[in-house]
Amino acid sequence: MARYIHQLMDERPTSKLDVEFNHRFSGNHFDEQAGGWVSDRWSMK
């Protein structure tokens, strides 16, 4: 089973990249500088 999971992970290296391109979730977005999820309604002052 571990070999199978390892094989799946090796065959799909772009799956993580697809998630990283879309950092939006229900009116929020992920901001590494802020350290996590930030509301889309917040604005920089």
Short mmCIF file of C-alpha atoms in Angstrom, two decimals:
data_model
loop_
_atom_site.label_atom_id
_atom_site.label_comp_id
_atom_site.label_asym_id
_atom_site.label_seq_id
_atom_site.Cartn_x
_atom_site.Cartn_y
_atom_site.Cartn_z
CA MET A 1 0.00 0.00 0.00
CA ALA A 2 2.82 2.41 0.84
CA ARG A 3 4.42 1.75 -2.55
CA TYR A 4 1.12 2.47 -4.28
CA ILE A 5 0.71 5.78 -2.46
CA HIS A 6 4.31 6.70 -3.22
CA GLN A 7 3.73 5.93 -6.89
CA LEU A 8 0.60 8.11 -6.97
CA MET A 9 2.50 10.98 -5.40
CA ASP A 10 5.33 10.65 -7.92
CA GLU A 11 2.96 10.52 -10.89
CA ARG A 12 1.07 13.67 -9.91
CA PRO A 13 3.67 16.29 -8.99
CA THR A 14 1.58 19.15 -10.41
CA SER A 15 -1.44 18.53 -8.18
CA LYS A 16 0.04 20.72 -5.42
CA LEU A 17 0.88 23.43 -7.93
CA ASP A 18 -2.74 23.54 -9.09
CA VAL A 19 -3.85 24.25 -5.53
CA GLU A 20 -1.19 26.93 -5.08
CA PHE A 21 -2.42 28.82 -8.15
CA ASN A 22 -5.92 29.10 -6.67
CA HIS A 23 -5.60 30.47 -3.14
CA ARG A 24 -9.23 31.55 -2.79
CA PHE A 25 -11.77 30.07 -0.43
CA SER A 26 -15.26 31.42 0.27
CA GLY A 27 -14.48 35.16 0.21
CA ASN A 28 -10.96 34.74 1.55
CA HIS A 29 -7.52 34.40 0.04
CA PHE A 30 -4.24 33.02 1.32
CA ASP A 31 -1.52 35.63 1.94
CA GLU A 32 1.89 34.31 2.95
CA GLN A 33 3.03 37.76 4.14
CA ALA A 34 0.02 38.00 6.45
CA GLY A 35 0.66 34.48 7.67
CA GLY A 36 -2.56 32.84 6.55
CA TRP A 37 -6.07 33.38 5.27
CA VAL A 38 -7.30 36.97 4.87
CA SER A 39 -10.79 38.23 4.12
CA ASP A 40 -11.29 39.70 0.64
CA ARG A 41 -13.17 42.57 2.28
CA TRP A 42 -10.13 43.81 4.21
CA SER A 43 -8.14 46.57 2.55
CA MET A 44 -4.62 47.84 3.06
CA LYS A 45 -4.42 51.25 4.74
#
